């Protein structure tokens, strides 16, 4: 490769909002119900039905807009995007084209070099999700489930400001963090509550004009996004180097094969015949409404980090990790509010929690144990009701099933043996059974005591306080 | 008095007084339908068993004192573009030939709450697109005044059913005159209220920003009572308006003293039939004699209303009718190769010519490259028309004019020349574009014995002025 190329990337990010009901009707948005059980005349496109905007959708969209430094459109409208497909019961999608709710924003990210950089946000608009088609291979037919039809989405359209996969991931992480902090969505890529389409072109370094771009769809993880960006960059450069040209098209990423294929080209692009939806009245955002939403904005990460530094004696690195994921920060704060020591709470999150999350490939949003139970577990260790190895064992069960640690310890009989008489009897047995180690210890081999402590703990089935064991052993020896 | 000759209010009173029952009235009207409707074809679907069951239930409630309203027990005909749970709703289209809604339109529910007995669903122009009820997939409806003539449209079945006494009142929808023009042709009273007064939830949309539901009745008193029952603020319709002043029957007073009436010169010009013109002016004189102040003025922009209307209504219709695709309900073609072929064949076979014409027109004006030149321009014209009316209503309480340029044309004369048919909407269309209320009532007959309609237009939310003027006229003027 003789020339130097620059990658130019813009993203279209769809985020499913965490409302209880759909965007234009009262049907539940809960995931996993039997097909077509969460539907009504509106979200199945029955003749004569009419949409009514769910106000919570508007509030979330504005909240995201404010948090990403957008201008809020004070007179916004919904438009119909017309296209025929069976997952779209009206054969038009209600979206926003002409007057989207948020425009001209941006978020700051950190580049690989450690520099600050702003990624512009062109607009954020509200729209409805489509239903789901299920293709029955045996019956040679397709079935439609409209449970998802009408689930609220926002689409965040960035400017073409990103230059690498790393910047894209940084931008997505930033968006996810902001939206999770707002509680507007759980932003899970795997489950599709956050979806990113990548618009990518390459140009010779130093040139101003953009190259021809492609749009990449079906990217279900940060890893897939990174691979797809690197792959598409290579593909486009190869075409240019070979004297061919890049075709403006939509491509689908196949993560299993590690390659993409063309779905449709610009020539096939449909004319969506957008026009304002006459069934929905224009949205007027009042000063009062904006003020209310502003007032409700949560403490975002930067503020939270500063507060943690001031309030809690925990390492900066811990603060960075815990505040990086809203659910972790929530757990931490709630446990501390219940009386847990910040240091201990942080240790449990940074240690066992992250370890198990990694092992089980879970997101912070998947965590099931409650802050109450974490606080109880910490209290049990602090009061020495259980020792640290038992605590770890209890934590694993709590992590999986959110058991009440007090109850669990009680039921399983995991309390540390506090009866010194019983302990003394066991110690005497251990001393009698291990004359060599006793001898070694008495000859100044301090380490030998570790073996004796271990033997004692084993005999006690772990239910002894290692500190007491140590102290009593020394006395006996 | 034969109950068949009673108005809706008279019948309800007779039922309340125990002189007749909802069941007797329903049986009588069903017998009339059975006897006559092979000729007139007012109905697409007659629900005899359902109507009798409703009548019995309603009668019980009346006797128990649970239903005391002014319309309780009265049989009604419903236009076939209003959804009725469990009762086939076709929009007079083949594409909905087997469509049975799972819910009832809010306006129909309001009538049911008032104790209405639903007789069946009336014929109309397919998807309300037409001015003669000849575009129905279920045959033409004949004008009961003269069966050689059309009843008007698109609510032709509803207007004809009232005129033929095949119901005591009916409801229709009006997008560009679809209640007022057939009322004019059939010699009955028809009213389109201010946009947002009656919920559109359950009305199968044609032009959503223009559609309104309204009554077709034997006289103005019935019209006020039915509109009062239909109106409600419905949270299921974003365009529904919360109004305090829907006690329309309170305006039934014979008093037009000092009422300022404006007659647009534009409504009396070229294209208006001489006999219609004379009848309208005579009607104005009646109101003048009763104390109204009548003046002539220039409304302007009238000639732009038709192109603006057909652009906006067709654009909205092209999108509204996309859901009829053979996937979820309605007609699906027999044989097809793949999804797109199924869409194409189902829609080609399921829709009639006029509907296809308007879908194509609407798709065209929304296409990229034409949107600004046609659709946006039409919206600007719409805004200007509203402004012209605002100016007029700063001077007048009521605008008076014809509802249609002629009396009912003969069957088969209109469809051959759609442009000419569209031009026939000139006096009704601007009212929809401006969202205004308009009422049409009979004001005499032409030399062929066909009814002539008088149209009164009011400013937004001023239905009461129209009802007062129309009621006063009926106490003295020529009827049809």
CSV table of N, CA and C in Angstrom, one decimal, chain B residues 369-455:
chain,number,residue,atom,x,y,z
B,369,UNK,N,-38.7,15.1,-4.8
B,369,UNK,CA,-38.6,15.9,-6.0
B,369,UNK,C,-39.9,16.6,-6.3
B,370,UNK,N,-41.0,16.1,-5.8
B,370,UNK,CA,-42.3,16.7,-6.1
B,370,UNK,C,-43.0,17.2,-4.8
B,371,UNK,N,-42.5,16.7,-3.7
B,371,UNK,CA,-43.1,17.0,-2.4
B,371,UNK,C,-43.3,18.5,-2.2
B,372,UNK,N,-42.2,19.3,-2.4
B,372,UNK,CA,-42.3,20.7,-2.2
B,372,UNK,C,-43.2,21.4,-3.2
B,373,UNK,N,-43.1,21.0,-4.5
B,373,UNK,CA,-43.9,21.6,-5.5
B,373,UNK,C,-45.4,21.3,-5.4
B,374,UNK,N,-45.8,20.2,-4.8
B,374,UNK,CA,-47.2,19.9,-4.7
B,374,UNK,C,-47.7,19.8,-3.3
B,375,UNK,N,-47.2,18.9,-2.5
B,375,UNK,CA,-47.7,18.7,-1.2
B,375,UNK,C,-47.5,20.0,-0.3
B,376,UNK,N,-46.3,20.5,-0.2
B,376,UNK,CA,-46.1,21.6,0.6
B,376,UNK,C,-46.8,22.9,0.1
B,377,UNK,N,-46.9,23.0,-1.2
B,377,UNK,CA,-47.7,24.1,-1.7
B,377,UNK,C,-49.1,24.0,-1.4
B,378,UNK,N,-49.7,22.8,-1.4
B,378,UNK,CA,-51.1,22.6,-1.1
B,378,UNK,C,-51.3,23.0,0.4
B,379,UNK,N,-50.3,22.6,1.3
B,379,UNK,CA,-50.5,23.0,2.7
B,379,UNK,C,-50.5,24.5,2.9
B,380,UNK,N,-49.7,25.2,2.0
B,380,UNK,CA,-49.7,26.7,2.1
B,380,UNK,C,-51.0,27.2,1.7
B,381,UNK,N,-51.6,26.7,0.6
B,381,UNK,CA,-52.9,27.1,0.1
B,381,UNK,C,-53.9,26.9,1.2
B,382,UNK,N,-53.8,25.7,1.9
B,382,UNK,CA,-54.7,25.4,3.0
B,382,UNK,C,-54.7,26.5,4.0
B,383,UNK,N,-53.5,26.9,4.4
B,383,UNK,CA,-53.3,27.9,5.4
B,383,UNK,C,-53.9,29.3,5.0
B,384,UNK,N,-53.7,29.6,3.7
B,384,UNK,CA,-54.3,30.8,3.1
B,384,UNK,C,-55.8,30.8,3.1
B,385,UNK,N,-56.4,29.7,2.8
B,385,UNK,CA,-57.8,29.5,2.8
B,385,UNK,C,-58.4,29.7,4.2
B,386,UNK,N,-57.7,29.2,5.2
B,386,UNK,CA,-58.1,29.4,6.6
B,386,UNK,C,-58.1,30.9,6.9
B,387,UNK,N,-57.0,31.5,6.5
B,387,UNK,CA,-56.9,33.0,6.7
B,387,UNK,C,-58.1,33.8,6.1
B,388,UNK,N,-58.4,33.4,4.9
B,388,UNK,CA,-59.5,34.1,4.2
B,388,UNK,C,-60.8,33.9,4.9
B,389,UNK,N,-61.0,32.7,5.5
B,389,UNK,CA,-62.2,32.4,6.3
B,389,UNK,C,-62.2,33.3,7.6
B,390,UNK,N,-61.0,33.3,8.2
B,390,UNK,CA,-60.8,34.1,9.4
B,390,UNK,C,-61.3,35.5,9.2
B,391,UNK,N,-60.8,36.1,8.1
B,391,UNK,CA,-61.2,37.4,7.8
B,391,UNK,C,-62.7,37.6,7.6
B,392,UNK,N,-63.3,36.6,6.9
B,392,UNK,CA,-64.8,36.6,6.7
B,392,UNK,C,-65.5,36.5,8.0
B,393,UNK,N,-65.0,35.7,8.9
B,393,UNK,CA,-65.7,35.5,10.2
B,393,UNK,C,-65.5,36.7,11.1
B,394,UNK,N,-64.6,37.6,10.8
B,394,UNK,CA,-64.5,38.8,11.6
B,394,UNK,C,-65.7,39.7,11.3
B,395,UNK,N,-66.3,39.5,10.1
B,395,UNK,CA,-67.4,40.3,9.7
B,395,UNK,C,-68.8,39.6,9.8
B,396,UNK,N,-68.8,38.3,9.7
B,396,UNK,CA,-70.0,37.5,9.6
B,396,UNK,C,-70.1,36.4,10.6
B,397,UNK,N,-71.3,36.1,11.0
B,397,UNK,CA,-71.5,35.0,11.9
B,397,UNK,C,-71.6,33.7,11.1
B,398,UNK,N,-72.2,33.8,10.0
B,398,UNK,CA,-72.5,32.6,9.2
B,398,UNK,C,-72.3,32.9,7.7
B,399,UNK,N,-71.7,32.0,7.0
B,399,UNK,CA,-71.6,32.2,5.5
B,399,UNK,C,-72.6,31.3,4.9
B,400,UNK,N,-73.3,31.8,3.9
B,400,UNK,CA,-74.4,31.1,3.3
B,400,UNK,C,-74.1,30.8,1.8
B,401,UNK,N,-74.5,29.6,1.3
B,401,UNK,CA,-74.3,29.4,-0.1
B,401,UNK,C,-74.9,28.0,-0.4
B,402,UNK,N,-74.7,27.6,-1.6
B,402,UNK,CA,-75.2,26.2,-2.0
B,402,UNK,C,-74.2,25.2,-1.5
B,403,UNK,N,-74.6,23.9,-1.5
B,403,UNK,CA,-73.8,22.8,-1.1
B,403,UNK,C,-73.2,22.2,-2.3
B,404,UNK,N,-73.9,22.3,-3.4
B,404,UNK,CA,-73.4,21.7,-4.7
B,404,UNK,C,-73.9,22.5,-5.8
B,405,UNK,N,-73.2,22.5,-7.0
B,405,UNK,CA,-73.5,23.4,-8.1
B,405,UNK,C,-74.9,23.0,-8.7
B,406,UNK,N,-75.3,21.8,-8.6
B,406,UNK,CA,-76.5,21.3,-9.3
B,406,UNK,C,-77.2,20.4,-8.3
B,407,UNK,N,-78.4,20.0,-8.7
B,407,UNK,CA,-79.1,18.9,-8.0
B,407,UNK,C,-78.5,17.6,-8.4
B,408,UNK,N,-79.0,16.5,-7.9
B,408,UNK,CA,-78.4,15.2,-8.1
B,408,UNK,C,-78.3,14.8,-9.6
B,409,UNK,N,-77.1,14.5,-10.1
B,409,UNK,CA,-77.0,14.1,-11.5
B,409,UNK,C,-77.6,12.7,-11.7
B,410,UNK,N,-77.7,12.3,-13.0
B,410,UNK,CA,-78.2,11.0,-13.2
B,410,UNK,C,-77.1,10.0,-13.0
B,411,UNK,N,-77.5,8.8,-12.7
B,411,UNK,CA,-76.6,7.7,-12.5
B,411,UNK,C,-75.8,7.5,-13.8
B,412,UNK,N,-74.5,7.3,-13.6
B,412,UNK,CA,-73.6,7.0,-14.8
B,412,UNK,C,-73.1,8.3,-15.5
B,413,UNK,N,-73.5,9.4,-15.0
B,413,UNK,CA,-73.0,10.7,-15.7
B,413,UNK,C,-71.7,11.2,-15.2
B,414,UNK,N,-71.4,10.8,-14.0
B,414,UNK,CA,-70.2,11.5,-13.3
B,414,UNK,C,-68.9,10.8,-13.5
B,415,UNK,N,-68.8,9.5,-13.4
B,415,UNK,CA,-67.6,8.8,-13.3
B,415,UNK,C,-66.7,8.9,-14.6
B,416,UNK,N,-67.4,9.2,-15.7
B,416,UNK,CA,-66.6,9.2,-17.0
B,416,UNK,C,-65.7,10.4,-17.0
B,417,UNK,N,-66.0,11.4,-16.2
B,417,UNK,CA,-65.1,12.6,-16.2
B,417,UNK,C,-64.8,13.0,-14.8
B,418,UNK,N,-63.7,12.4,-14.3
B,418,UNK,CA,-63.4,12.6,-12.8
B,418,UNK,C,-63.1,14.1,-12.5
B,419,UNK,N,-62.5,14.8,-13.4
B,419,UNK,CA,-62.1,16.2,-13.2
B,419,UNK,C,-63.4,17.0,-12.9
B,420,UNK,N,-64.4,16.7,-13.8
B,420,UNK,CA,-65.7,17.4,-13.7
B,420,UNK,C,-66.3,17.0,-12.3
B,421,UNK,N,-66.2,15.8,-12.0
B,421,UNK,CA,-66.8,15.3,-10.7
B,421,UNK,C,-66.0,16.0,-9.5
B,422,UNK,N,-64.7,16.2,-9.6
B,422,UNK,CA,-64.0,16.8,-8.5
B,422,UNK,C,-64.4,18.3,-8.4
B,423,UNK,N,-64.7,18.9,-9.6
B,423,UNK,CA,-65.1,20.3,-9.6
B,423,UNK,C,-66.5,20.5,-8.8
B,424,UNK,N,-67.2,19.5,-8.8
B,424,UNK,CA,-68.5,19.5,-8.1
B,424,UNK,C,-68.4,19.8,-6.6
B,425,UNK,N,-67.2,19.6,-6.1
B,425,UNK,CA,-67.0,19.7,-4.6
B,425,UNK,C,-66.6,21.1,-4.2
B,426,UNK,N,-66.7,22.1,-5.2
B,426,UNK,CA,-66.2,23.4,-5.0
B,426,UNK,C,-66.7,24.1,-3.7
B,427,UNK,N,-68.0,23.9,-3.4
B,427,UNK,CA,-68.6,24.7,-2.3
B,427,UNK,C,-68.4,24.0,-0.9
B,428,UNK,N,-68.0,22.8,-0.9
B,428,UNK,CA,-67.9,22.1,0.3
B,428,UNK,C,-66.4,21.9,0.8
B,429,UNK,N,-65.5,21.8,-0.1
B,429,UNK,CA,-64.1,21.4,0.2
B,429,UNK,C,-63.4,22.4,1.1
B,430,UNK,N,-63.6,23.7,0.8
B,430,UNK,CA,-62.8,24.7,1.6
B,430,UNK,C,-63.1,24.6,3.1
B,431,UNK,N,-64.3,24.1,3.4
B,431,UNK,CA,-64.8,24.0,4.8
B,431,UNK,C,-63.9,23.0,5.5
B,432,UNK,N,-63.6,21.8,4.8
B,432,UNK,CA,-62.7,20.8,5.4
B,432,UNK,C,-61.3,21.3,5.5
B,433,UNK,N,-60.8,22.0,4.5
B,433,UNK,CA,-59.4,22.5,4.5
B,433,UNK,C,-59.2,23.4,5.7
B,434,UNK,N,-60.3,24.2,6.0
B,434,UNK,CA,-60.2,25.2,7.1
B,434,UNK,C,-60.6,24.6,8.5
B,435,UNK,N,-61.1,23.3,8.4
B,435,UNK,CA,-61.5,22.7,9.7
B,435,UNK,C,-62.8,23.2,10.3
B,436,UNK,N,-63.6,23.9,9.4
B,436,UNK,CA,-64.8,24.6,9.9
B,436,UNK,C,-66.1,23.7,10.0
B,437,UNK,N,-67.1,24.1,10.7
B,437,UNK,CA,-68.3,23.4,10.7
B,437,UNK,C,-69.2,23.8,9.6
B,438,UNK,N,-70.0,22.9,9.0
B,438,UNK,CA,-70.9,23.3,7.9
B,438,UNK,C,-72.1,22.4,8.0
B,439,UNK,N,-73.3,23.0,7.7
B,439,UNK,CA,-74.5,22.2,7.7
B,439,UNK,C,-75.2,22.4,6.4
B,440,UNK,N,-75.9,21.3,5.9
B,440,UNK,CA,-76.6,21.4,4.7
B,440,UNK,C,-78.1,21.0,5.0
B,441,UNK,N,-79.0,21.8,4.6
B,441,UNK,CA,-80.4,21.5,4.8
B,441,UNK,C,-81.3,21.8,3.6
B,442,UNK,N,-82.4,21.1,3.4
B,442,UNK,CA,-83.1,21.3,2.2
B,442,UNK,C,-83.8,22.7,2.1
B,443,UNK,N,-83.8,23.3,0.9
B,443,UNK,CA,-84.4,24.6,0.7
B,443,UNK,C,-85.2,24.7,-0.6
B,444,UNK,N,-85.9,23.6,-0.9
B,444,UNK,CA,-86.7,23.6,-2.1
B,444,UNK,C,-86.4,22.5,-3.1
B,445,UNK,N,-87.2,22.5,-4.1
B,445,UNK,CA,-87.0,21.5,-5.2
B,445,UNK,C,-86.7,22.2,-6.5
B,446,UNK,N,-86.0,21.6,-7.4
B,446,UNK,CA,-85.9,22.2,-8.7
B,446,UNK,C,-87.1,21.7,-9.6
B,447,UNK,N,-87.1,22.1,-10.9
B,447,UNK,CA,-88.2,21.8,-11.7
B,447,UNK,C,-88.4,20.3,-12.0
B,448,UNK,N,-87.3,19.5,-11.8
B,448,UNK,CA,-87.4,18.1,-11.9
B,448,UNK,C,-87.9,17.4,-10.6
B,449,UNK,N,-88.1,18.2,-9.6
B,449,UNK,CA,-88.5,17.7,-8.3
B,449,UNK,C,-87.4,17.2,-7.5
B,450,UNK,N,-86.2,17.5,-7.8
B,450,UNK,CA,-85.0,17.1,-7.0
B,450,UNK,C,-84.7,18.1,-6.0
B,451,UNK,N,-84.3,17.7,-4.8
B,451,UNK,CA,-84.0,18.6,-3.7
B,451,UNK,C,-82.8,19.5,-3.9
B,452,UNK,N,-82.9,20.7,-3.4
B,452,UNK,CA,-81.8,21.6,-3.4
B,452,UNK,C,-81.3,21.8,-2.0
B,453,UNK,N,-80.0,21.9,-1.8
B,453,UNK,CA,-79.5,22.0,-0.4
B,453,UNK,C,-78.9,23.4,-0.2
B,454,UNK,N,-79.2,23.9,1.0
B,454,UNK,CA,-78.6,25.2,1.5
B,454,UNK,C,-77.5,24.9,2.4
B,455,UNK,N,-76.3,25.5,2.2
B,455,UNK,CA,-75.2,25.3,3.1
B,455,UNK,C,-74.9,26.5,3.9
